[in-house]
Amino acid sequence: MEKYLYIALFAPLVSSLFSALFTATPKKLFTGIIASTLIFVSFIASTILLAYILKGGEPIHVEMMTWMATGDLYIPFGFVVDQISVTMMMVVTLVSTIVHIYSIGYMDHDKGFNRFFAWLSAFVFSMMILVMSDNYAGLFIGWEGVGLCSWGLIGFWYHKEIATWAANEAFIMNRIADLGMLIGIFLVYWNTGTLQYDEAFAVMPSLDTATLTWMGIFLFIGAMGKSAQFPLHTWLADAMEGPTPVSALIHAATMVTAGVYLVVRSNELYSLIPHVGLFIASLGAFVALFAASMALVNRDMKRIIAYSTLSQLGYMFAAAGLGAYWVALFHLMAHAFFKALLFLGAGNVMHAMHDELDPFKMGGLKKVMKWTWIMMTIASLALAGIFPFAGFFSKDTILEAAFAEHHFVIYGVLLFTAGLTAFYSFRLVALIFHGEERYKIFGIHPHEAYRFMLIAMSPLLILAMIAGIFQEPFFGMVEEILSAHEYHIHSHTTLWIMLVGTQLFVGLAILYAYKKYASWSRVPDGTSPIENSFIYKLLFNQYYIPYFYEEYIVKPYREASELFWTKVDMKIVDATVDGIAGIVYGTGKKTRKMQSGNLSTMLKWMVAGLVGLLSLAVVFGLAARYSDKIVIFLSALGV
């Protein structure tokens, strides 16, 4: 099985290096085909490893080589395939394969076609390192790798200033969080003497609660940045400036879920500090509601889906914080399928609408984009948690966990958020595919996506519908490593009331969204009373948090930087360096005459130098001979 581990890990690297060979050349179709094939090879290898684990095989642990060995510090390039990592491997490689194939059509006319696949495959390789490493140092390498690749992909269209700004925002905000994560990793090593997962977790029960708490807090700060949890959340929606396949890969199934993976992987640590877990769950519930509320009024198709991702990440953290790590991992997996499908469907709509993102400028697209409409509708049903789609099984289990653990406030927040999710999801579907064909006034002639792009999306469609049936086998697989257990509601009547009530609540939200938006006939111009209300403006402006960051953090920092640049750097540092350089240059200029090349002049300087040296010798000789008298004379003078 070891060879399949290496194939799964390194096939994306080969894909990236191959694509990179042609980055300076015009589009080559075979670049996309070969890159996609290699990612598919990684998926096949991951599938074989999953089958092995499902059959009860022991986790595969390999140590490829030594990375660091100094004193007591020993960090290998080691990788592990266990129940957690193989789940992530399957999700990453499956979605990546579909996104690669889809991108052949989506990036068809882009001059950076080859460069795109080089970045995309490098991202997959970094993500595989992240999820397969058997130690925190290896995880951090992959962590930073996906950060770098996401910077290149978000800012892929670097000629657009807003794209480069979004890429820099994502990169910098994640680096802020990564400082916290590094401190957490240092604390793990300092207190356990190792960064290997199994060895560190074995030592942790013997440590005091305060030390474990600080470990958990700092590691979670890193997770907050990567998974865009409040207050480090603003980069996620802005990252929609990248190509849509990037959104499907990074913001649905891979990078943004890395924070959830970190908490799940560190479950043995967080199980020892349930108070930190409760904070994580509470923050997750808050973010779920917080992000859903902003999606209610947004007029950017991709940003609405991005806020949905942020909200669902809140659900995952809520589950992990409550100790239901296996539920968090299952929701991560299920969410990846229907959210990637939503993003790719949005990509189809963007292509059809000449990159238009405002759903109010669309309408009636189901007539010309039947398959995209079906796919996005089913993905939205799964996202809303409607039975029997994938989201129902994972989200309802999270609600059950909150209720069974008697965290009724968290349960209530998540339940209310489920209704909001259903509303804004079908608000988007209704505005895009139903109602009057508002796009006609803009002279747009939409069309369906390439057939092979729709075929590539079909596995996601199928999984969005049936992934729930894998719940029991999945729980059976992970129960050994994650101590999975069922959450029992004491009364079956209560459980059925919860299930039916949730479905009715979500169903009513969907019906209300359709009633309000399915027959929409105009493009809002900002003059309606609702659009000018305080609540609408508050939500539309993201609670003015980006404004706060810009006005009270970014601008003061920029002004302080300019002050230090003009007053300190230029007038003190540069002036000092330039002054020293001027003195040296002036001295050289004046003494340059000595190097005239004239023999007589050179002889005069030689004689002068000889006289000078002899004079110094006489002076030092006299000083040595009469040193005692000189000392007495100086003493008499009081020196």
XYZ file of C-alpha atoms in Angstrom:
639
model
C 0.000 0.000 0.000
C 2.959 2.324 0.521
C 3.395 2.889 -3.209
C -0.180 4.157 -3.491
C 0.576 6.670 -0.757
C 3.455 8.051 -2.814
C 1.360 8.080 -5.995
C -1.458 9.965 -4.282
C 0.988 12.473 -2.832
C 3.321 13.151 -5.748
C 1.066 12.873 -8.816
C -0.184 16.474 -8.237
C 3.429 17.662 -7.980
C 4.266 16.059 -11.323
C 1.123 17.664 -12.745
C 2.225 21.100 -11.536
C 5.802 20.761 -12.787
C 4.623 19.544 -16.178
C 2.232 22.471 -16.557
C 4.917 24.884 -15.398
C 7.094 23.886 -18.366
C 4.629 25.616 -20.684
C 3.714 28.711 -18.660
C 5.576 31.009 -21.059
C 3.978 29.470 -24.160
C 0.497 29.934 -25.676
C -2.368 27.722 -24.543
C -1.766 24.023 -25.063
C -4.842 21.839 -24.625
C -2.763 18.798 -23.746
C -1.433 20.703 -20.694
C -4.908 20.708 -19.172
C -5.597 17.119 -20.211
C -2.358 15.698 -18.795
C -2.635 17.797 -15.620
C -6.191 16.557 -15.079
C -5.156 12.961 -15.770
C -2.411 13.106 -13.144
C -4.817 14.494 -10.543
C -7.204 11.662 -11.448
C -4.349 9.194 -10.868
C -3.977 10.676 -7.373
C -7.708 10.173 -6.865
C -7.502 6.513 -7.918
C -4.610 5.918 -5.517
C -6.576 7.612 -2.723
C -9.586 5.416 -3.519
C -7.454 2.279 -3.232
C -6.140 3.486 0.137
C -9.705 4.222 1.293
C -10.798 0.712 0.342
C -7.862 -0.683 2.318
C -8.801 1.319 5.436
C -12.489 0.393 5.093
C -11.561 -3.285 5.076
C -9.965 -2.840 8.489
C -6.384 -2.328 7.363
C -3.922 -0.770 9.770
C -3.011 2.892 9.199
C -0.086 3.270 6.797
C 2.826 5.213 8.249
C 5.934 5.975 6.182
C 9.032 8.006 6.948
C 10.421 9.151 3.633
C 13.539 10.930 4.951
C 14.870 13.027 7.790
C 14.087 16.719 7.573
C 15.541 18.144 10.787
C 17.727 16.379 13.338
C 19.530 18.569 15.848
C 19.866 17.873 19.555
C 16.585 16.446 20.786
C 14.677 17.824 17.795
C 13.853 15.217 15.178
C 11.380 15.975 12.397
C 11.057 13.553 9.477
C 9.236 13.882 6.207
C 6.676 11.404 7.459
C 3.197 10.673 6.143
C 0.252 8.765 7.499
C -2.884 7.345 5.914
C -5.508 6.772 8.569
C -9.249 7.283 8.838
C -8.956 11.079 9.051
C -6.326 11.678 6.387
C -7.815 9.255 3.863
C -11.177 11.042 4.133
C -9.498 14.349 3.340
C -7.450 12.755 0.556
C -10.606 11.486 -1.106
C -12.380 14.836 -0.839
C -9.387 16.813 -2.086
C -8.534 14.578 -5.036
C -12.144 13.995 -6.140
C -13.083 17.675 -6.168
C -9.686 18.599 -7.635
C -10.093 16.154 -10.501
C -13.513 17.561 -11.365
C -12.275 21.158 -11.078
C -9.273 20.417 -13.322
C -11.467 18.890 -16.034
C -14.006 21.703 -15.716
C -11.218 24.286 -15.977
C -10.220 23.023 -19.436
C -13.454 24.511 -20.699
C -13.745 27.437 -18.301
C -10.206 28.767 -18.966
C -10.376 27.893 -22.663
C -9.862 31.446 -23.926
C -7.535 32.651 -21.165
C -3.957 33.414 -22.188
C -2.755 32.160 -18.792
C -4.221 28.675 -19.431
C -0.974 26.774 -18.781
C 0.009 28.924 -15.799
C -3.414 28.310 -14.247
C -2.962 24.543 -14.240
C 0.538 24.875 -12.779
C -0.823 26.863 -9.826
C -3.909 24.658 -9.460
C -1.949 21.403 -9.303
C 0.621 22.928 -6.939
C -2.255 23.831 -4.657
C -3.480 20.223 -4.665
C 0.036 18.967 -3.856
C 0.316 21.397 -0.932
C -3.080 20.319 0.358
C -2.071 16.664 0.169
C 1.059 17.395 2.224
C -1.128 19.190 4.765
C -3.559 16.310 5.267
C -1.096 13.418 4.939
C 1.747 14.617 7.203
C 2.180 12.775 10.465
C 3.476 15.792 12.388
C 2.692 19.448 12.963
C 5.793 20.667 11.113
C 4.809 18.827 7.935
C 1.256 20.088 8.314
C 2.629 23.629 8.553
C 4.606 23.182 5.313
C 1.428 22.229 3.479
C -0.432 24.979 5.371
C 1.932 27.642 4.015
C 1.998 25.973 0.602
C -1.748 26.313 0.130
C -1.459 29.896 1.350
C 1.093 30.692 -1.346
C -0.843 28.892 -4.081
C -4.095 30.566 -3.063
C -2.320 33.924 -3.392
C -1.306 33.013 -6.944
C -4.786 31.740 -7.832
C -6.863 34.501 -6.225
C -4.660 37.080 -7.933
C -4.409 35.034 -11.127
C -5.717 37.944 -13.215
C -2.987 40.210 -11.868
C -3.751 42.923 -14.432
C -6.880 43.666 -12.345
C -5.948 45.763 -9.346
C -8.849 44.415 -7.276
C -7.647 40.827 -7.867
C -4.121 41.557 -6.644
C -5.568 43.434 -3.680
C -7.783 40.450 -2.770
C -4.842 38.059 -3.099
C -2.689 40.223 -0.837
C -5.515 40.572 1.694
C -5.965 36.793 1.891
C -2.222 36.205 2.146
C -1.556 38.829 4.823
C -4.581 37.982 6.970
C -3.598 34.311 6.946
C -0.024 35.183 7.893
C -1.346 37.035 10.941
C -3.209 33.908 12.034
C -0.264 31.662 11.164
C 1.875 33.468 13.736
C -0.559 32.185 16.372
C -0.385 28.712 14.906
C 3.435 28.764 15.012
C 3.331 29.713 18.688
C 0.961 26.785 19.248
C 3.349 24.413 17.467
C 6.268 25.720 19.542
C 4.247 25.134 22.702
C 3.525 21.561 21.614
C 7.234 20.863 21.079
C 8.357 22.710 24.211
C 6.023 20.730 26.445
C 5.989 17.325 24.759
C 9.448 17.179 23.172
C 8.035 16.130 19.785
C 5.855 17.285 16.932
C 4.715 13.796 15.895
C 0.957 13.526 16.396
C 0.870 10.175 18.169
C 3.856 10.924 20.443
C 2.658 14.430 21.364
C -0.894 13.269 22.101
C 0.446 10.502 24.341
C 2.227 13.087 26.517
C -0.559 15.690 26.668
C -2.724 14.003 29.361
C 0.153 14.489 31.824
C 0.353 18.261 31.218
C -1.459 20.886 33.267
C -4.700 22.412 32.016
C -3.266 25.911 31.584
C -0.540 24.681 29.226
C -3.000 22.624 27.213
C -5.368 25.604 27.030
C -2.706 27.870 25.545
C -1.759 25.145 23.047
C -5.369 24.793 21.957
C -5.955 28.549 21.738
C -2.919 29.307 19.594
C -3.504 26.370 17.259
C -7.100 27.502 16.858
C -5.955 31.019 15.942
C -4.283 29.462 12.913
C -7.501 27.607 12.140
C -9.472 30.857 12.432
C -7.387 32.464 9.696
C -7.416 29.569 7.269
C -11.120 28.873 7.770
C -12.013 32.583 7.811
C -13.614 32.706 11.233
C -14.529 36.052 12.782
C -12.720 38.461 12.982
C -10.352 37.097 10.307
C -13.196 36.435 7.865
C -13.181 39.337 5.408
C -10.698 37.795 2.983
C -12.991 34.906 2.033
C -15.649 36.914 0.201
C -13.048 39.184 -1.404
C -11.206 36.106 -2.694
C -14.034 35.633 -5.201
C -11.989 37.846 -7.554
C -10.139 34.713 -8.652
C -11.421 32.423 -11.445
C -14.547 30.496 -10.429
C -12.854 27.034 -10.506
C -10.489 28.436 -7.878
C -13.479 29.258 -5.698
C -14.846 25.754 -6.181
C -11.557 24.172 -5.128
C -10.203 26.524 -2.469
C -13.387 27.834 -0.901
C -15.501 24.700 -0.964
C -13.505 21.568 -0.390
C -9.899 22.247 0.481
C -8.110 25.278 1.900
C -10.885 26.814 3.982
C -11.622 23.432 5.543
C -7.986 23.048 6.625
C -8.788 24.818 9.887
C -11.530 22.310 10.620
C -9.113 19.511 9.750
C -6.557 20.928 12.212
C -9.085 20.874 15.064
C -10.288 17.374 14.130
C -6.705 16.101 13.819
C -5.934 17.612 17.245
C -9.052 16.081 18.796
C -7.061 14.398 21.566
C -5.824 17.827 22.661
C -9.213 19.553 22.488
C -10.893 16.657 24.293
C -8.714 17.541 27.303
C -9.819 21.201 27.272
C -13.621 21.171 26.787
C -13.867 24.845 27.843
C -11.853 25.806 24.750
C -14.062 23.471 22.739
C -17.140 25.302 23.992
C -15.619 28.601 22.874
C -14.936 27.100 19.430
C -18.520 25.839 19.209
C -19.936 29.195 20.308
C -17.806 31.100 17.800
C -18.813 28.626 15.097
C -22.502 29.142 15.821
C -22.030 32.914 15.790
C -20.166 32.822 12.465
C -22.838 30.568 10.950
C -25.526 33.148 11.715
C -23.267 36.139 11.035
C -22.318 34.977 7.526
C -25.848 33.843 6.646
C -27.244 37.267 7.528
C -24.849 38.985 5.099
C -25.826 36.573 2.319
C -29.478 37.631 2.656
C -28.996 40.956 0.867
C -25.830 40.535 -1.188
C -26.049 41.115 -4.936
C -22.949 39.206 -6.031
C -23.632 35.581 -6.982
C -20.196 34.285 -5.988
C -20.086 36.262 -2.763
C -23.459 34.826 -1.709
C -22.050 31.320 -2.165
C -18.866 32.394 -0.355
C -20.879 33.633 2.642
C -22.637 30.281 2.545
C -19.246 28.564 2.803
C -18.338 30.764 5.752
C -21.636 29.885 7.429
C -21.164 26.151 6.888
C -17.649 26.351 8.290
C -19.322 27.723 11.402
C -21.451 24.551 11.548
C -18.311 22.416 11.279
C -16.550 24.274 14.086
C -19.697 24.073 16.208
C -19.679 20.293 15.835
C -15.946 19.996 16.497
C -16.167 22.285 19.527
C -18.921 20.120 21.004
C -16.699 17.060 20.641
C -18.564 15.634 17.641
C -15.402 15.523 15.550
C -16.694 12.752 13.322
C -19.821 14.793 12.554
C -17.681 17.830 11.700
C -15.603 15.691 9.336
C -18.696 14.202 7.713
C -20.223 17.639 7.165
C -16.891 18.786 5.720
C -17.058 15.938 3.209
C -20.740 16.335 2.316
C -20.443 20.113 2.071
C -17.523 19.820 -0.345
C -19.694 18.045 -2.910
C -22.696 20.353 -3.077
C -20.706 23.565 -2.531
C -18.247 22.764 -5.321
C -21.255 21.988 -7.512
C -22.763 25.385 -6.662
C -19.554 27.233 -7.508
C -19.108 25.412 -10.806
C -22.752 26.079 -11.642
C -22.103 29.749 -10.890
C -19.171 29.542 -13.287
C -21.522 28.292 -16.008
C -23.840 31.227 -15.354
C -20.964 33.710 -15.425
C -19.803 32.426 -18.793
C -23.321 32.588 -20.145
C -23.836 36.114 -18.789
C -20.490 37.561 -19.942
C -19.118 37.580 -16.359
C -22.147 39.336 -14.893
C -22.499 38.533 -11.175
C -25.643 40.407 -10.131
C -28.541 37.883 -10.008
C -31.015 40.756 -10.315
C -29.722 41.275 -13.867
C -30.460 37.672 -14.857
C -33.786 35.808 -14.616
C -35.375 33.096 -16.718
C -32.091 31.321 -17.412
C -33.610 27.870 -16.864
C -34.958 28.079 -20.421
C -31.463 28.125 -21.924
C -29.463 26.524 -19.099
C -31.635 23.601 -18.061
C -28.866 21.362 -16.734
C -27.144 24.115 -14.803
C -30.511 25.011 -13.265
C -31.110 21.383 -12.203
C -27.615 21.076 -10.730
C -27.715 24.334 -8.791
C -31.229 23.606 -7.522
C -30.228 20.180 -6.206
C -27.028 21.626 -4.706
C -29.136 24.311 -2.982
C -31.521 21.650 -1.621
C -28.528 19.795 -0.198
C -27.154 23.030 1.262
C -30.518 23.818 2.844
C -30.572 20.365 4.467
C -33.655 18.999 2.739
C -34.217 15.241 3.055
C -32.838 13.033 1.478
C -29.948 15.139 0.151
C -26.456 15.102 1.635
C -26.766 18.214 3.750
C -29.736 16.830 5.676
C -27.751 14.008 7.263
C -24.724 16.062 8.290
C -26.452 19.281 9.405
C -29.213 17.513 11.322
C -26.645 15.435 13.183
C -24.893 18.662 14.229
C -28.224 19.992 15.525
C -28.839 16.730 17.379
C -25.380 16.936 18.960
C -26.019 20.477 20.211
C -29.437 19.504 21.585
C -28.229 16.279 23.212
C -25.350 18.132 24.916
C -27.895 20.655 26.278
C -26.352 23.607 24.463
C -29.762 24.952 23.533
C -28.554 28.438 22.597
C -26.129 26.977 20.059
C -28.904 24.676 18.840
C -31.307 27.594 18.437
C -28.771 29.714 16.562
C -27.899 26.873 14.182
C -31.571 26.050 13.610
C -32.405 29.667 12.795
C -29.358 29.798 10.508
C -30.674 26.745 8.645
C -33.778 28.738 7.747
C -31.704 31.704 6.582
C -29.538 29.356 4.513
C -32.580 27.960 2.745
C -33.915 31.467 2.087
C -30.786 33.030 0.560
C -29.953 29.856 -1.393
C -33.307 29.832 -3.156
C -33.372 33.604 -3.418
C -30.307 33.117 -5.616
C -31.822 30.231 -7.599
C -35.094 32.115 -8.113
C -33.393 35.309 -9.267
C -31.095 33.518 -11.691
C -33.351 30.908 -13.244
C -36.925 32.109 -12.764
C -38.962 35.205 -13.459
C -38.627 37.573 -16.380
C -35.580 37.459 -18.624
C -34.073 40.694 -17.315
C -30.747 40.046 -19.037
C -32.298 40.931 -22.408
C -32.211 44.652 -21.634
C -28.428 44.365 -21.394
C -28.123 42.699 -24.796
C -26.824 39.405 -23.398
C -27.433 36.110 -25.200
C -26.791 33.298 -22.657
C -25.925 29.722 -23.530
C -25.360 26.449 -21.710
C -21.845 25.361 -20.773
C -19.831 22.856 -22.793
C -21.236 19.348 -22.490
C -18.009 17.895 -21.109
C -18.085 20.531 -18.334
C -21.584 19.384 -17.368
C -20.462 15.748 -17.472
C -17.500 16.618 -15.253
C -19.908 18.160 -12.725
C -22.194 15.101 -12.672
C -20.260 13.159 -9.961
C -20.759 16.121 -7.639
C -24.452 16.143 -8.526
C -24.788 12.446 -7.691
C -22.866 12.786 -4.424
C -24.917 15.832 -3.404
C -27.961 13.569 -3.681
C -26.695 10.315 -2.184
C -23.743 11.127 0.102
C -26.019 10.788 3.128
C -26.248 7.019 2.670
C -22.534 6.784 3.492
C -23.099 8.197 6.964
C -23.153 4.889 8.838
C -20.156 3.335 6.985
C -18.275 6.585 7.558
C -19.013 6.592 11.271
C -17.982 2.966 11.453
C -14.660 3.813 9.790
C -13.714 6.778 11.994
C -15.052 5.588 15.368
C -11.733 4.061 16.403
C -9.682 7.204 15.855
C -12.319 9.805 16.735
C -14.271 7.935 19.424
C -17.484 8.407 17.476
C -20.739 7.841 19.290
C -24.363 8.478 18.526
C -26.193 11.368 20.099
C -29.432 10.123 21.572
C -32.366 12.391 22.214
C -34.119 10.981 25.287
C -37.530 10.963 23.685
C -38.201 9.644 20.174
C -41.119 12.049 20.036
C -38.754 14.962 20.690
C -36.408 13.712 17.988
C -39.191 13.447 15.422
C -40.515 16.874 16.353
C -37.024 18.264 15.835
C -36.578 16.561 12.459
C -40.018 17.392 11.105
C -39.938 20.884 12.571
C -36.582 21.617 10.980
C -37.795 20.385 7.606
C -40.968 22.483 7.848
C -39.010 25.572 8.882
C -36.521 25.145 6.037
C -39.298 24.310 3.567
C -41.234 27.459 4.500
C -38.088 29.537 4.007
C -37.682 28.072 0.512
C -41.320 28.753 -0.364
C -41.047 32.327 0.899
C -37.901 32.908 -1.181
C -39.654 31.588 -4.305
C -42.781 33.622 -3.634
C -40.762 36.803 -3.221
C -38.211 36.412 -6.013
C -39.409 33.837 -8.574
C -41.451 36.464 -10.417
C -39.004 39.342 -9.975
C -39.182 41.742 -12.897
C -36.941 44.733 -12.217
C -33.329 45.603 -11.443
C -33.105 47.377 -8.065
C -31.768 50.919 -8.316
C -31.206 51.576 -4.614
C -34.272 53.768 -4.134
C -36.666 51.342 -2.440
C -37.422 51.801 1.291
C -35.948 48.386 2.110
C -32.647 49.199 0.404
C -32.421 52.419 2.395
C -33.264 50.860 5.733
C -30.667 50.645 8.499
C -30.731 46.823 8.703
C -30.301 46.419 4.933
C -27.368 48.822 4.826
C -25.813 47.166 7.867
C -25.962 43.720 6.248
C -25.045 44.955 2.761
C -21.939 46.678 4.154
C -20.928 43.553 6.083
C -21.654 45.205 9.451
C -19.109 47.885 8.421
C -16.298 45.605 9.547
C -14.267 46.064 6.308
C -14.788 49.826 6.738
C -13.544 49.599 10.336
C -10.463 47.648 9.260
C -9.735 50.142 6.475
C -10.258 53.293 8.548
C -8.812 52.248 11.899
C -6.163 49.670 11.039
C -5.067 49.927 7.404
C -5.061 53.730 7.044
C -3.272 54.454 10.360
C -0.729 51.770 9.514
C -0.228 53.255 6.049
C 0.122 56.784 7.442
C 2.596 55.612 10.093
C 4.565 53.791 7.404
C 4.696 56.920 5.236
C 5.776 58.986 8.250
C 8.632 56.627 9.083
C 9.561 56.467 5.404
C 9.748 60.233 4.872
C 10.973 61.378 8.312
C 13.062 58.476 9.588
C 14.106 56.357 6.628
C 14.836 59.126 4.144
C 16.010 61.924 6.468
C 17.933 59.859 9.020
C 18.798 56.388 7.723
C 19.239 57.299 4.053
C 20.865 60.641 4.919
C 23.396 58.897 7.204
C 24.269 56.267 4.615
C 24.443 58.854 1.842
C 26.608 61.111 4.041
C 29.116 58.334 4.752
C 29.166 57.470 1.064
C 29.712 61.160 0.199
C 32.666 61.426 2.586
C 34.276 58.299 1.198
C 33.661 59.459 -2.358
C 35.019 62.981 -1.642
C 38.143 61.565 0.011
C 38.703 59.312 -2.955
C 38.191 62.186 -5.369
C 40.791 64.327 -3.612
C 43.357 61.564 -3.307
C 42.807 60.446 -6.886
C 45.533 62.879 -7.985
C 48.090 60.625 -6.349
C 47.380 58.022 -9.046
C 48.438 60.203 -12.005
C 50.729 57.580 -13.555
C 53.619 60.112 -13.805
C 56.915 58.548 -12.651
C 58.355 61.691 -11.088
C 55.116 62.344 -9.203
C 55.037 58.770 -7.934
C 58.669 59.071 -6.726
C 57.802 62.292 -4.846
C 54.929 60.526 -3.062
C 57.199 57.580 -2.249
C 59.781 59.911 -0.678
C 57.048 61.748 1.219
C 55.696 58.455 2.499
C 59.165 57.289 3.532
C 59.787 60.551 5.410
C 56.435 60.154 7.121
C 57.200 56.602 8.190
C 60.678 57.540 9.457
C 59.181 60.456 11.401
C 56.700 58.126 13.069
C 59.512 55.693 13.916
C 61.535 58.495 15.552
C 58.531 59.712 17.532
C 57.642 56.214 18.804
C 61.313 55.506 19.601
C 61.678 58.662 21.678
C 58.413 57.954 23.410
C 59.609 54.495 24.397
C 62.997 55.761 25.599
C 61.628 58.590 27.718
C 58.382 56.977 28.783
C 59.145 57.289 32.522
C 59.852 61.000 32.253
C 56.782 61.507 30.140
C 54.631 59.804 32.812
C 56.131 62.022 35.560
C 55.585 65.125 33.443
C 51.963 64.211 32.740
C 51.399 63.471 36.440
C 52.744 66.891 37.316
C 50.271 68.408 34.932
C 47.471 66.472 36.677
C 46.654 64.316 33.685
